[in-house]
């Protein structure tokens, strides 16, 4: 770990020197460090400095909209997506009124555009199953089905695939 810590500190020092030479500044107060390791408490967290200020080590960090945790389970990211999707379901609830609401086709299109964009396939299947309830609830809203309706009948009624099959059919693109 000491060798890795020295190499990281050298890389950070070179990055700070380059940014200072090119008119940029790196703020140590806004910087965070995450020690990615699946082992339990075997390694100590590294101590990295920017301008003699220690960078705090955190358990998870958000980078380009994805929350990375130190064990790379993506559980915090999935939980964040779930909460965000639950808030987005309110759009479907409002638009699905029986007296003046949208039809099933429009509701399914709104669902696919707003909520189904969370199809995330890099985590473990047990973690990804936490998103299935959001998918089922949205299909119930779109189809007007009862809460006691079986999931399989929702898939048939709405012409939708289960999320685990959608992930196989449309794998994430790597650019």
mmCIF file of C-alpha atoms in Angstrom, residues 6-106:
data_model
loop_
_atom_site.group_PDB
_atom_site.id
_atom_site.type_symbol
_atom_site.label_atom_id
_atom_site.label_comp_id
_atom_site.label_asym_id
_atom_site.label_seq_id
_atom_site.Cartn_x
_atom_site.Cartn_y
_atom_site.Cartn_z
ATOM 1 C CA UNK A 6 3.694 7.138 -3.152
ATOM 2 C CA UNK A 7 2.803 6.602 -6.814
ATOM 3 C CA UNK A 8 -0.597 8.269 -6.313
ATOM 4 C CA UNK A 9 1.022 11.197 -4.508
ATOM 5 C CA UNK A 10 3.554 11.619 -7.355
ATOM 6 C CA UNK A 11 0.717 11.557 -9.912
ATOM 7 C CA UNK A 12 -1.291 14.115 -7.916
ATOM 8 C CA UNK A 13 1.780 16.350 -7.569
ATOM 9 C CA UNK A 14 2.375 16.227 -11.337
ATOM 10 C CA UNK A 15 -1.315 16.987 -11.971
ATOM 11 C CA UNK A 16 -1.230 19.977 -9.601
ATOM 12 C CA UNK A 17 1.993 21.273 -11.186
ATOM 13 C CA UNK A 18 0.551 20.918 -14.701
ATOM 14 C CA UNK A 19 -2.678 22.658 -13.731
ATOM 15 C CA UNK A 20 -0.776 25.526 -12.067
ATOM 16 C CA UNK A 21 1.406 25.966 -15.168
ATOM 17 C CA UNK A 22 -1.649 26.064 -17.439
ATOM 18 C CA UNK A 23 -3.743 28.495 -15.397
ATOM 19 C CA UNK A 24 -5.980 25.994 -13.620
ATOM 20 C CA UNK A 25 -6.391 25.336 -9.932
ATOM 21 C CA UNK A 26 -7.320 22.144 -8.092
ATOM 22 C CA UNK A 27 -9.207 22.760 -4.888
ATOM 23 C CA UNK A 28 -8.270 20.360 -2.063
ATOM 24 C CA UNK A 29 -11.542 21.195 -0.280
ATOM 25 C CA UNK A 30 -13.593 19.904 -3.208
ATOM 26 C CA UNK A 31 -11.419 16.842 -3.838
ATOM 27 C CA UNK A 32 -12.258 13.387 -2.501
ATOM 28 C CA UNK A 33 -10.504 10.042 -2.536
ATOM 29 C CA UNK A 34 -12.095 6.588 -2.688
ATOM 30 C CA UNK A 35 -10.126 3.449 -1.923
ATOM 31 C CA UNK A 36 -11.641 0.725 -4.117
ATOM 32 C CA UNK A 37 -11.039 -2.662 -2.525
ATOM 33 C CA UNK A 38 -13.292 -5.662 -1.996
ATOM 34 C CA UNK A 39 -11.226 -6.983 0.905
ATOM 35 C CA UNK A 40 -12.406 -6.191 4.417
ATOM 36 C CA UNK A 41 -10.100 -3.879 6.400
ATOM 37 C CA UNK A 42 -6.896 -5.432 5.102
ATOM 38 C CA UNK A 43 -5.513 -2.242 3.607
ATOM 39 C CA UNK A 44 -5.344 1.129 5.265
ATOM 40 C CA UNK A 45 -6.786 4.077 3.396
ATOM 41 C CA UNK A 46 -4.198 6.127 1.503
ATOM 42 C CA UNK A 47 -3.225 9.605 2.660
ATOM 43 C CA UNK A 48 -2.946 11.866 -0.389
ATOM 44 C CA UNK A 49 -2.187 15.594 -0.165
ATOM 45 C CA UNK A 50 -2.899 18.519 -2.480
ATOM 46 C CA UNK A 51 -0.885 21.610 -1.521
ATOM 47 C CA UNK A 52 -0.185 20.081 1.933
ATOM 48 C CA UNK A 53 -3.914 19.551 2.578
ATOM 49 C CA UNK A 54 -5.011 15.944 3.067
ATOM 50 C CA UNK A 55 -7.744 14.728 0.712
ATOM 51 C CA UNK A 56 -10.528 13.068 2.737
ATOM 52 C CA UNK A 57 -11.257 9.410 1.998
ATOM 53 C CA UNK A 58 -14.979 8.764 1.459
ATOM 54 C CA UNK A 59 -17.036 5.572 1.081
ATOM 55 C CA UNK A 60 -18.788 6.593 -2.130
ATOM 56 C CA UNK A 61 -18.528 9.351 -4.692
ATOM 57 C CA UNK A 62 -20.599 10.581 -7.598
ATOM 58 C CA UNK A 63 -18.762 10.837 -10.901
ATOM 59 C CA UNK A 64 -20.524 11.706 -14.171
ATOM 60 C CA UNK A 65 -23.899 10.786 -12.660
ATOM 61 C CA UNK A 66 -22.829 7.360 -11.383
ATOM 62 C CA UNK A 67 -22.316 6.737 -7.675
ATOM 63 C CA UNK A 68 -19.270 4.535 -7.081
ATOM 64 C CA UNK A 69 -18.888 2.864 -3.691
ATOM 65 C CA UNK A 70 -15.666 1.449 -2.322
ATOM 66 C CA UNK A 71 -16.715 -2.180 -2.855
ATOM 67 C CA UNK A 72 -18.004 -1.465 -6.410
ATOM 68 C CA UNK A 73 -21.378 -3.041 -5.675
ATOM 69 C CA UNK A 74 -23.283 -0.090 -7.209
ATOM 70 C CA UNK A 75 -25.875 -0.462 -4.445
ATOM 71 C CA UNK A 76 -25.876 3.281 -3.551
ATOM 72 C CA UNK A 77 -26.350 4.096 -7.237
ATOM 73 C CA UNK A 78 -29.240 1.649 -7.623
ATOM 74 C CA UNK A 79 -30.905 3.005 -4.469
ATOM 75 C CA UNK A 80 -30.521 6.548 -5.810
ATOM 76 C CA UNK A 81 -32.049 5.497 -9.145
ATOM 77 C CA UNK A 82 -34.902 3.833 -7.303
ATOM 78 C CA UNK A 83 -35.681 6.978 -5.314
ATOM 79 C CA UNK A 84 -35.454 9.129 -8.432
ATOM 80 C CA UNK A 85 -37.749 6.741 -10.325
ATOM 81 C CA UNK A 86 -40.299 6.723 -7.497
ATOM 82 C CA UNK A 87 -40.508 10.508 -7.756
ATOM 83 C CA UNK A 88 -40.930 10.238 -11.537
ATOM 84 C CA UNK A 89 -43.831 7.825 -11.092
ATOM 85 C CA UNK A 90 -45.888 10.791 -9.880
ATOM 86 C CA UNK A 91 -45.996 11.999 -13.490
ATOM 87 C CA UNK A 92 -47.664 8.758 -14.516
ATOM 88 C CA UNK A 93 -50.066 8.890 -11.577
ATOM 89 C CA UNK A 94 -51.243 12.354 -12.562
ATOM 90 C CA UNK A 95 -51.571 11.491 -16.244
ATOM 91 C CA UNK A 96 -53.426 8.217 -15.648
ATOM 92 C CA UNK A 97 -56.695 9.661 -14.379
ATOM 93 C CA UNK A 98 -59.733 7.849 -15.705
ATOM 94 C CA UNK A 99 -61.813 10.942 -16.452
ATOM 95 C CA UNK A 100 -59.288 13.042 -18.363
ATOM 96 C CA UNK A 101 -56.007 11.081 -18.371
ATOM 97 C CA UNK A 102 -53.882 9.777 -21.200
ATOM 98 C CA UNK A 103 -54.412 6.423 -22.871
ATOM 99 C CA UNK A 104 -52.280 3.357 -22.218
ATOM 100 C CA UNK A 105 -50.043 3.835 -25.264
ATOM 101 C CA UNK A 106 -49.151 7.386 -24.259
#
